[in-house]
Short mmCIF file of C-alpha atoms and ligand atoms in Angstrom, two decimals:
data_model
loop_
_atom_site.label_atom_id
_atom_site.label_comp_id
_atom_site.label_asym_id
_atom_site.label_seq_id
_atom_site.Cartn_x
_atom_site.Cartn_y
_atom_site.Cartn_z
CA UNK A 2 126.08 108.23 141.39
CA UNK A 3 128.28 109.21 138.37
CA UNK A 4 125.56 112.01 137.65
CA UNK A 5 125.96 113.27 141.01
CA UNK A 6 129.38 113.37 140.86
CA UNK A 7 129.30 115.60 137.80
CA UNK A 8 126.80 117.72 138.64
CA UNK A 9 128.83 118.86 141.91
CA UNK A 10 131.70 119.86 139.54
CA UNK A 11 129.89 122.01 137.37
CA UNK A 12 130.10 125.82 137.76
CA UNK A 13 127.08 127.41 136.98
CA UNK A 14 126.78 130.85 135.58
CA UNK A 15 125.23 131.99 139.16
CA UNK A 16 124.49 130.38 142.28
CA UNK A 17 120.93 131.94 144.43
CA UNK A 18 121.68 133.35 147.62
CA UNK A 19 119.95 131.73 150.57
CA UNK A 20 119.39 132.60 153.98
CA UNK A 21 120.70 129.97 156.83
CA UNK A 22 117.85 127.57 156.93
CA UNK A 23 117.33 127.79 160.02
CA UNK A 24 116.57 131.46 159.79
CA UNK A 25 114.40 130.96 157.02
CA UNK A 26 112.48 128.56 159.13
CA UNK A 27 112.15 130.82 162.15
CA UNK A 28 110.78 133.14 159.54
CA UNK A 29 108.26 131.44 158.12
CA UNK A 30 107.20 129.59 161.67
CA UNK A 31 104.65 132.51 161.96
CA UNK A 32 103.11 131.58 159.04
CA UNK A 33 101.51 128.75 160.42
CA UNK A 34 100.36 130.20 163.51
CA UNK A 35 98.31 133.15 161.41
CA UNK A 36 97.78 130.58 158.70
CA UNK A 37 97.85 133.87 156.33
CA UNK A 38 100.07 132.67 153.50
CA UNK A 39 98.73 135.20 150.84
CA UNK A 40 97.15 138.45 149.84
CA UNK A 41 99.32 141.42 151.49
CA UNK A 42 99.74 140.38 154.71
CA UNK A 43 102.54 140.90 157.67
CA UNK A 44 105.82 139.50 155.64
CA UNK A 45 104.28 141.12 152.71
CA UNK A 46 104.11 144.54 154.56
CA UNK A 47 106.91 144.02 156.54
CA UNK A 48 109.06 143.71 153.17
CA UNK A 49 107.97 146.40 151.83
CA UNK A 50 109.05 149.11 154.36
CA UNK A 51 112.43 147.67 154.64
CA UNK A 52 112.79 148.13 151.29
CA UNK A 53 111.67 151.25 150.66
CA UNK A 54 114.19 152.18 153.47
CA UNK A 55 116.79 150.07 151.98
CA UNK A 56 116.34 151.40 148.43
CA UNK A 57 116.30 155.01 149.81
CA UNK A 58 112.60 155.03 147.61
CA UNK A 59 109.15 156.58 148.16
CA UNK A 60 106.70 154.18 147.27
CA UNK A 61 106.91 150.35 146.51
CA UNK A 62 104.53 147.46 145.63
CA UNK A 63 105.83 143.66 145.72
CA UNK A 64 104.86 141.03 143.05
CA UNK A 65 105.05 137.79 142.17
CA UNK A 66 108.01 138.60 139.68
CA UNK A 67 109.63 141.03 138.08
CA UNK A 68 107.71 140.43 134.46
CA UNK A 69 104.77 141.78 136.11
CA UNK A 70 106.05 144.59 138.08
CA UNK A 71 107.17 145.66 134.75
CA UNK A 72 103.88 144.98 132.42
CA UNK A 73 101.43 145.90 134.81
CA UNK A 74 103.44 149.56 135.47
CA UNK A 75 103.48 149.96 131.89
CA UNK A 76 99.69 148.99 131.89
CA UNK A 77 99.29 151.40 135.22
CA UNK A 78 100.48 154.29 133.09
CA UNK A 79 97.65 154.56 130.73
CA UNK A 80 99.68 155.14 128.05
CA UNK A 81 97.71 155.71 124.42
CA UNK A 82 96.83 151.91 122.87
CA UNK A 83 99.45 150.96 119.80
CA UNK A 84 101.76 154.26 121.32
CA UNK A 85 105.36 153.50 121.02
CA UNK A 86 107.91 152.60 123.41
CA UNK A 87 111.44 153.40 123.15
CA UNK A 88 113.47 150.74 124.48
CA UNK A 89 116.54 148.46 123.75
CA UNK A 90 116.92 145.00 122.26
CA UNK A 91 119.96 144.27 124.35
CA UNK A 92 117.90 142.74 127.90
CA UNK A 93 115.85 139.68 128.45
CA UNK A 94 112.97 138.80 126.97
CA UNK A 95 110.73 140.56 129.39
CA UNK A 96 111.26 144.39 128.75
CA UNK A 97 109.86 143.44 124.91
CA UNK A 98 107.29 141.29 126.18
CA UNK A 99 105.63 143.72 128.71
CA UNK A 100 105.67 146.20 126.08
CA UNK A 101 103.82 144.16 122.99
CA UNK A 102 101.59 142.40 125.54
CA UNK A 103 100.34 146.18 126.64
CA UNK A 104 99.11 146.33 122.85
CA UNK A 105 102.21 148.86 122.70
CA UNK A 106 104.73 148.94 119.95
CA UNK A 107 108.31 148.90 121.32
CA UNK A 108 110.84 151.09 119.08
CA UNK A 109 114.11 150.10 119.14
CA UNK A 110 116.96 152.45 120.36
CA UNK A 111 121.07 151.11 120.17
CA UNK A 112 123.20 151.08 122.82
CA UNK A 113 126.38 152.20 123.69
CA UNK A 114 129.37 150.20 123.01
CA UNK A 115 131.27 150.56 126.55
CA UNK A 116 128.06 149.43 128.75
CA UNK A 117 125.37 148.57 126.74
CA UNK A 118 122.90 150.77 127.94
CA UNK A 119 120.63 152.75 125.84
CA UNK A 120 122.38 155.28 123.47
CA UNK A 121 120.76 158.20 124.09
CA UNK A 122 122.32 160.32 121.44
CA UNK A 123 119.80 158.13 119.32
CA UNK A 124 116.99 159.03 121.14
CA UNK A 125 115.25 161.88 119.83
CA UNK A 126 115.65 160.45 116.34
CA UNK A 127 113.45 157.87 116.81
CA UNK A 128 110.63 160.00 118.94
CA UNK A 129 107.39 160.68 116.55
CA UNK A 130 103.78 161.97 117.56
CA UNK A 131 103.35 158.41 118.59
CA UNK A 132 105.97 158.38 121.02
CA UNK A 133 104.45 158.03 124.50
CA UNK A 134 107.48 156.56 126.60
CA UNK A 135 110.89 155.39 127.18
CA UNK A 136 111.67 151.89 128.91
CA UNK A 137 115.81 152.06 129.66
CA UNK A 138 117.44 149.18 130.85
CA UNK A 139 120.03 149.37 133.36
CA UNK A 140 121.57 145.84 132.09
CA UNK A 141 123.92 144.07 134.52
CA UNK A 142 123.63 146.76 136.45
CA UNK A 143 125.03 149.27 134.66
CA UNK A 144 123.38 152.57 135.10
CA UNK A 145 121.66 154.52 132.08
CA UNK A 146 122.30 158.27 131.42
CA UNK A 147 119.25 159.08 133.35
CA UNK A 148 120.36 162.66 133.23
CA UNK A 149 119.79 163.12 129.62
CA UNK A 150 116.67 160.46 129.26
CA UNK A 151 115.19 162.90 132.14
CA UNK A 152 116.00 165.93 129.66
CA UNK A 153 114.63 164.39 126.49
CA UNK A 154 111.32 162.52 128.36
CA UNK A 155 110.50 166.40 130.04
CA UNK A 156 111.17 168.14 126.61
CA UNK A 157 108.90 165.51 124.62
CA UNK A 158 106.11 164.95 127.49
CA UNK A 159 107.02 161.08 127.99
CA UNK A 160 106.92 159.24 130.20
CA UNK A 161 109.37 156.79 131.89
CA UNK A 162 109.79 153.28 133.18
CA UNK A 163 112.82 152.10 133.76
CA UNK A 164 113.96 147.83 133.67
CA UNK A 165 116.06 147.67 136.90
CA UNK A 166 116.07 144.18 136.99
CA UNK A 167 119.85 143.77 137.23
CA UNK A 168 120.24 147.19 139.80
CA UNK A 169 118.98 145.58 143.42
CA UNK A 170 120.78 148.71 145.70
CA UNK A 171 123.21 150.39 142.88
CA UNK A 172 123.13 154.00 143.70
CA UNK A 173 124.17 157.00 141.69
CA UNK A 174 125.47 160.05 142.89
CA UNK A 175 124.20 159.10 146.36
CA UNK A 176 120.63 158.44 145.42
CA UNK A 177 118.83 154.84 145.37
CA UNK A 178 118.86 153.46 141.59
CA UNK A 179 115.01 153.36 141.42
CA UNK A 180 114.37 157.01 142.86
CA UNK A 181 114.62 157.83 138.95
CA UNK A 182 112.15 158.29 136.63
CA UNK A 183 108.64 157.42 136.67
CA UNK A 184 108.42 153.97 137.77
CA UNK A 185 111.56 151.54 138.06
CA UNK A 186 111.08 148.19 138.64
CA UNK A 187 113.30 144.98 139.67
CA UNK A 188 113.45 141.70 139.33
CA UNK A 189 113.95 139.50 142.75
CA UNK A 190 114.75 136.08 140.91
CA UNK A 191 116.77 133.13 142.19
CA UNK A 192 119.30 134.55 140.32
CA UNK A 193 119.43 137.86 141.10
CA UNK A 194 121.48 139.89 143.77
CA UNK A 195 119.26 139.95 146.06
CA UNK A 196 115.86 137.39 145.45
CA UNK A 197 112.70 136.27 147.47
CA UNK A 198 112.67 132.90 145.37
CA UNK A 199 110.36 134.84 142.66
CA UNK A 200 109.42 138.43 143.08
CA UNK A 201 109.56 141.90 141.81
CA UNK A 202 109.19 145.34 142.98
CA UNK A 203 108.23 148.83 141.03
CA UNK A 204 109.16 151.72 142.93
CA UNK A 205 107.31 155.01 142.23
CA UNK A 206 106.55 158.39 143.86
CA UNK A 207 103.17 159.37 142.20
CA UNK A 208 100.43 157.92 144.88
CA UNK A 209 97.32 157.47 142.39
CA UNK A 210 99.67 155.51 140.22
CA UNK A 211 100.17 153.28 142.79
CA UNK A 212 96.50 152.58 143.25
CA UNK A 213 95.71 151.74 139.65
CA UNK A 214 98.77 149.37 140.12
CA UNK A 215 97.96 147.73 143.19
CA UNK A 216 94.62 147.51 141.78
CA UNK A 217 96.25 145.69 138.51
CA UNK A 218 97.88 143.56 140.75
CA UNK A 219 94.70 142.06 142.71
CA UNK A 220 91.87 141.75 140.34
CA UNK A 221 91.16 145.41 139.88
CA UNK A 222 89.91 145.09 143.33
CA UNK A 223 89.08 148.70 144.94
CA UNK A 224 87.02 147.46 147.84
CA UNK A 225 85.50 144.59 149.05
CA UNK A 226 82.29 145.31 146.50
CA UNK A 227 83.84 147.11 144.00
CA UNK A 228 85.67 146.21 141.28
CA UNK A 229 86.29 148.98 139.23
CA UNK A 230 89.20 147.47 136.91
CA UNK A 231 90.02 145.01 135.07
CA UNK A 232 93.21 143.31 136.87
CA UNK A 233 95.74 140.39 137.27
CA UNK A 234 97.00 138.81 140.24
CA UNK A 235 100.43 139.32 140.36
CA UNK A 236 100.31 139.17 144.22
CA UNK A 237 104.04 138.10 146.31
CA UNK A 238 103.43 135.34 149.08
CA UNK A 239 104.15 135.59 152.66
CA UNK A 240 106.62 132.37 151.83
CA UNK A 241 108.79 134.76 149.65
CA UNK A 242 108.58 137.85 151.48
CA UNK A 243 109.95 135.86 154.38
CA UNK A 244 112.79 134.32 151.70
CA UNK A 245 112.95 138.05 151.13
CA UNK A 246 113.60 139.39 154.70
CA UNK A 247 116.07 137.16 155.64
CA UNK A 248 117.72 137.67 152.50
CA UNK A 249 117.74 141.70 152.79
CA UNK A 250 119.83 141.16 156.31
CA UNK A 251 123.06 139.46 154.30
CA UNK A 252 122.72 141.41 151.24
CA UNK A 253 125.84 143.69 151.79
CA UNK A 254 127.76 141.05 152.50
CA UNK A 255 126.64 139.49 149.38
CA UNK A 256 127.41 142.06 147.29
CA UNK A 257 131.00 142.50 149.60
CA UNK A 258 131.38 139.47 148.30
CA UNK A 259 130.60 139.78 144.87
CA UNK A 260 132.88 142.34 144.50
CA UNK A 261 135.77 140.23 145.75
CA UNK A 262 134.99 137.67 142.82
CA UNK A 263 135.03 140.80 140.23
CA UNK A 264 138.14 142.46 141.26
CA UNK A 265 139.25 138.72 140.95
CA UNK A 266 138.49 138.33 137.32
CA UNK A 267 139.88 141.82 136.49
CA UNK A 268 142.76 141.52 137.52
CA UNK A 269 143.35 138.47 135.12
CA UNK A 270 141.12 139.96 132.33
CA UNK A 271 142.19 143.14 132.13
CA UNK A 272 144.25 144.99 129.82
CA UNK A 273 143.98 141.75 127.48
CA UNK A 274 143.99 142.45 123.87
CA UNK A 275 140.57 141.41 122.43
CA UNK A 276 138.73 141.34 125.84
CA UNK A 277 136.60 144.11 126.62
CA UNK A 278 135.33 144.78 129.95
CA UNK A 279 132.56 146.37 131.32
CA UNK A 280 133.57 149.97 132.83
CA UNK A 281 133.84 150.99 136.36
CA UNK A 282 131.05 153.66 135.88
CA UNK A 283 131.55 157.03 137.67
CA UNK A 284 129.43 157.84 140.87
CA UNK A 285 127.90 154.47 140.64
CA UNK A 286 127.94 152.36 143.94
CA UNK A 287 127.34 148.72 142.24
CA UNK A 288 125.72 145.97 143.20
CA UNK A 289 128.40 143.02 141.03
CA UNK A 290 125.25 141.46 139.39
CA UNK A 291 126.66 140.24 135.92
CA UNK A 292 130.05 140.12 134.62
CA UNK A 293 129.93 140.50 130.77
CA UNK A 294 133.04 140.07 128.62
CA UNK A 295 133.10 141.01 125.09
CA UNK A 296 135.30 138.77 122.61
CA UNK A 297 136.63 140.15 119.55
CA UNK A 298 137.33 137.52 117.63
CA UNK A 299 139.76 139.15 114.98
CA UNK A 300 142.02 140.08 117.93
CA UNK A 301 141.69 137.99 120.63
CA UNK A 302 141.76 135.21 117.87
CA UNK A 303 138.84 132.77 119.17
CA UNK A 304 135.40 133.51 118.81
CA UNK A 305 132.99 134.11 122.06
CA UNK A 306 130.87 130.54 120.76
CA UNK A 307 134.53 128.89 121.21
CA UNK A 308 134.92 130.53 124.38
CA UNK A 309 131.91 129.05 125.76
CA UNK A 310 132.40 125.55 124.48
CA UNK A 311 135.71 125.57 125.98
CA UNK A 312 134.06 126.13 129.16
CA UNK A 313 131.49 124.06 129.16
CA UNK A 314 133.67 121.36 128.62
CA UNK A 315 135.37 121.87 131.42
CA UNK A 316 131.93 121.96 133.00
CA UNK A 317 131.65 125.95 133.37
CA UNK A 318 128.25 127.41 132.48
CA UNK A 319 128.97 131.04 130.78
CA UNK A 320 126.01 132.36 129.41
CA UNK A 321 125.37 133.95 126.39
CA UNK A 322 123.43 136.90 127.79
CA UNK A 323 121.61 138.56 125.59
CA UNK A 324 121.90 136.59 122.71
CA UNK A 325 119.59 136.72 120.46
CA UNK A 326 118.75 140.00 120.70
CA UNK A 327 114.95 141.17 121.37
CA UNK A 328 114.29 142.45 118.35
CA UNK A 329 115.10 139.27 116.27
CA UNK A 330 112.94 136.80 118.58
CA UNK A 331 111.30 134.37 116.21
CA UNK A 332 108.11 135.63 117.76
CA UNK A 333 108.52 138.96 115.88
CA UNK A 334 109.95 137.49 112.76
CA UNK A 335 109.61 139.90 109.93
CA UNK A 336 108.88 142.91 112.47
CA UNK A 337 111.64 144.30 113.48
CA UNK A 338 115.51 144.09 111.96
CA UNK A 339 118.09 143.68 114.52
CA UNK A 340 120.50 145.58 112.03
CA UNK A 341 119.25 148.72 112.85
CA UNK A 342 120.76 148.44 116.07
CA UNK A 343 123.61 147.53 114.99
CA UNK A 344 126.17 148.52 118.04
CA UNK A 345 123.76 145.39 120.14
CA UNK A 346 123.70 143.24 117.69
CA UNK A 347 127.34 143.18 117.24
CA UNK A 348 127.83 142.93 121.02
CA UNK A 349 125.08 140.08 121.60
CA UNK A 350 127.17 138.05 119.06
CA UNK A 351 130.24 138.95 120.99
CA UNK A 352 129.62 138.70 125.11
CA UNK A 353 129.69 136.06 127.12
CA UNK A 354 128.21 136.40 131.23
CA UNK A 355 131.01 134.72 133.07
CA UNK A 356 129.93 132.84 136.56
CA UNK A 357 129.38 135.36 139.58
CA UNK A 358 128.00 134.67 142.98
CA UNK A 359 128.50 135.33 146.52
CA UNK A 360 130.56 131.81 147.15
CA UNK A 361 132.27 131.35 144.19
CA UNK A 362 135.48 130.28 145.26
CA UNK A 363 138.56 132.44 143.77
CA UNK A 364 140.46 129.59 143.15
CA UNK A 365 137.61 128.91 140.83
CA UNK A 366 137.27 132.28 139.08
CA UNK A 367 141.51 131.48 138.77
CA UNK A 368 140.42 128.75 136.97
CA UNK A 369 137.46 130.00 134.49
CA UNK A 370 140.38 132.80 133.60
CA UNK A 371 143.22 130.19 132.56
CA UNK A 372 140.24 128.38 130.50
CA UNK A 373 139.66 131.80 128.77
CA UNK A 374 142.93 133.10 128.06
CA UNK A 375 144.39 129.51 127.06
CA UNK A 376 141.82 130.04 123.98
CA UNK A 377 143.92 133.05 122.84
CA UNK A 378 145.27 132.44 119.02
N1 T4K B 12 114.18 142.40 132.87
C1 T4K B 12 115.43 141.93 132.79
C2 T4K B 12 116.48 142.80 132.20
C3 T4K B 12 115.74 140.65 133.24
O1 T4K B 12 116.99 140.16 133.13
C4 T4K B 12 114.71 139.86 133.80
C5 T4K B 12 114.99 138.52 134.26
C6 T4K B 12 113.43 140.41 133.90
C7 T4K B 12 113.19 141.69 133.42
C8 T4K B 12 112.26 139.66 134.46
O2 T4K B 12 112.38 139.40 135.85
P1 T4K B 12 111.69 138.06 136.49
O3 T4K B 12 110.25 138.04 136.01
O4 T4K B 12 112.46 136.85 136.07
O5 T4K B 12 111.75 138.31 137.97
C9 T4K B 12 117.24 133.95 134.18
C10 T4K B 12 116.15 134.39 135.13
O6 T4K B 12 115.07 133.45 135.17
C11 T4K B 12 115.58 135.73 134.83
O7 T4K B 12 114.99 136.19 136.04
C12 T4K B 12 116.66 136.72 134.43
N2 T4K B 12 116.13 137.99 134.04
C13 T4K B 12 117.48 136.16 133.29
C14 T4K B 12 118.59 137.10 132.86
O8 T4K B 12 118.09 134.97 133.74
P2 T4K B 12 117.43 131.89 132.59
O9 T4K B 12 116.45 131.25 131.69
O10 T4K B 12 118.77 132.18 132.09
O11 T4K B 12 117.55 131.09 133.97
P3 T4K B 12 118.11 129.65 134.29
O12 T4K B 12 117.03 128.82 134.85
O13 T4K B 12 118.87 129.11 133.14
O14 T4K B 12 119.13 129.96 135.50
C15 T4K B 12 120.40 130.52 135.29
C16 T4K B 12 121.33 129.96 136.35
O15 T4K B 12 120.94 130.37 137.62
C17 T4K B 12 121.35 128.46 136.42
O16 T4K B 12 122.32 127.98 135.54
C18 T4K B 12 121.68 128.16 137.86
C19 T4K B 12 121.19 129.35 138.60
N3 T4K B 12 119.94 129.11 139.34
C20 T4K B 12 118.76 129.08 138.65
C21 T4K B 12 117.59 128.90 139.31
C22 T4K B 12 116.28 128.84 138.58
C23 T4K B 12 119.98 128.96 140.72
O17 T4K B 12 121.04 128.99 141.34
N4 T4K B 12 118.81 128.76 141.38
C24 T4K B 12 117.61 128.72 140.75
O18 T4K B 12 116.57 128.56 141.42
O19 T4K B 12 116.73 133.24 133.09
#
């Protein structure tokens, strides 16, 4: 009983979106009539072309997350075995992941100190005759310079694939998120802006990729007696397509939402000395996925690690994303060194991901505030 109690107290860094149930259930009703739960069929289909209207994208194929949307791309592009990959170690631990599980080598690029996203100034200093692609990652949904990574990937012959996990419908300068470069792909999580329970997507305009990735996807399947790859199954289920219709009808009002709860916490957090906010990014129609705050300590007078015990105590679940950064995973101990991107490692040790959903009441993002600026010193 007392456990229950608690537990409806606690804040939790985000909350999944669902559907009415009884939408859901309407849904999914069809699913036992066909008894086709699996392999591409209706929802499966039916998700797809919404999205690629939706995303204002050419081509799309679902999967069972957004880990393999990402690896199996990467695999899909054929890229030279033990090539590098330059990416960033600010993101989760899936960008690195699909790249060393390719048998690739990822190379790691800083990032800017406003919005974390790749620093391409530091680019073509780290491009050799290895070099075979870039993997940007438009973290929290803040967009990369994909202007200039277009530039440098054209004038070096690379190719790339861009992490849009956090960027469900962000737009810049008019155009869907994932109409740029090579392949994009996102991440459809619980806990993402908009989710099908698990999923992913990579978006795409180049239609013989898209073979060799649907392929990877189902077995290296080509036809019913020939298998002419060697491929995963990284399939999505008619159960979350459906979770994945219904939730594409209320995403703007989601992310209407969402924005309420961010202009919420700016207006306390701003202009704070030692707080550091993300930017409002020009030509950028967001999608409120994440809301990072940077602590500097020798200002603001409290560390971020205080920050977040204060409001855990108080039974609010900030979350220290990305700490630790990629590049010092124990998994690659002695590999890489985090110093050399030194701009994200001083900002993992620094930001704190401050609750955000759809229903979180203001009164409550009132209260996370007071909890943050009473730590002030
Ligand atoms: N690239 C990037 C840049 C990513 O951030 C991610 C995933 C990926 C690629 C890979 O995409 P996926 O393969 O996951 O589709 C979470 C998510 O599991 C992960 O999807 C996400 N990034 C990452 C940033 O966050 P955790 O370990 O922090 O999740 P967890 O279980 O602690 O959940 C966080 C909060 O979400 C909970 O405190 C409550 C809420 N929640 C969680 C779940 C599981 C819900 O409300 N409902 C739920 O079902 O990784």
């Amino acid at each position: 009983m007392r456990r229950r109690k608690l537990l409806k107290k606690r804040i939790l860094v985000t909350r999944s979106s669902m559907p009415p149930m009884e939408e859901y259930i309407d849904e999914i009703k069809e699913l036992w009539e066909s008894h086709w739960l699996t392999n591409m069929g209706a929802k499966h289909q039916e998700l797809q072309r919404k999205l690629i209207e939706y995303l204002g994208v050419e081509q799309i194929d679902l999967f069972t997350n957004g880990h393999m949307a990402l690896e199996l791309s990467l695999q899909a592009l054929n890229l030279p075995r033990g090539s590098e990959v330059i990416t960033t170690p600010f993101t989760f631990a899936s960008t690195t992941h699909a790249i060393v599980r390719n048998g690739l080598e990822p190379v790691f690029c800083d990032i800017n100190l406003d919005d974390f996203t790749m620093d391409v100034s530091k680019i073509e200093d780290l491009i050799t005759d290895r070099t075979s692609a870039i993997m940007p990652v438009h973290v929290y949904g803040n967009v990369c310079n994909v202007e200039e990574i277009e530039r440098i990937a054209h004038k070096y012959g690379l190719k790339v694939i861009y992490d849009a996990a956090h960027t469900f419908g962000v737009k810049y300068k008019g155009k869907g998120i994932a109409s740029f470069g090579d392949v994009s792909c996102f991440s459809f999580h619980a806990t993402k802006v908009f989710n099908s329970i698990e999923g992913g997507a990579a978006c795409f305009k180049d239609k013989d990729f898209g073979l060799d990735l649907y392929r990877l996807k189902n077995f290296g399947i080509r036809g019913p007696e020939t298998v002419d790859g060697v491929g995963a199954n990284a399939k999505m289920n008619e159960f979350c397509a459906a979770m994945g219709i219904c939730n594409l009808r209320h995403v703007e009002e989601e992310i209407e939402k969402r924005k309420k709860v961010v202009e919420c916490y700016r207006e306390h957090l701003s202009g704070i000395d030692g707080i550091q906010l993300s930017p409002i990014q020009e030509n950028v129609t967001q999608n409120y996925a994440y809301f990072p705050v940077v602590f500097e300590e020798k200002i603001f007078g409290t560390t971020r690690n205080e920050v977040a015990d204060a409001l855990e105590e108080q039974g609010i679940g900030a979350r220290k994303y990305f700490y630790p950064l990629t590049n010092a995973f124990e998994c690659f101990h002695g590999k890489y060194d985090p110093n050399e991107t030194p701009v994200a490692l001083h900002m993992s040790k620094r930001v704190l991901t401050l609750p955000l959903y759809a229903d979180l009441a203001l009164d409550d993002v009132e209260k996370i505030c007071e909890i943050i600026l009473k730590c002030r010193n």
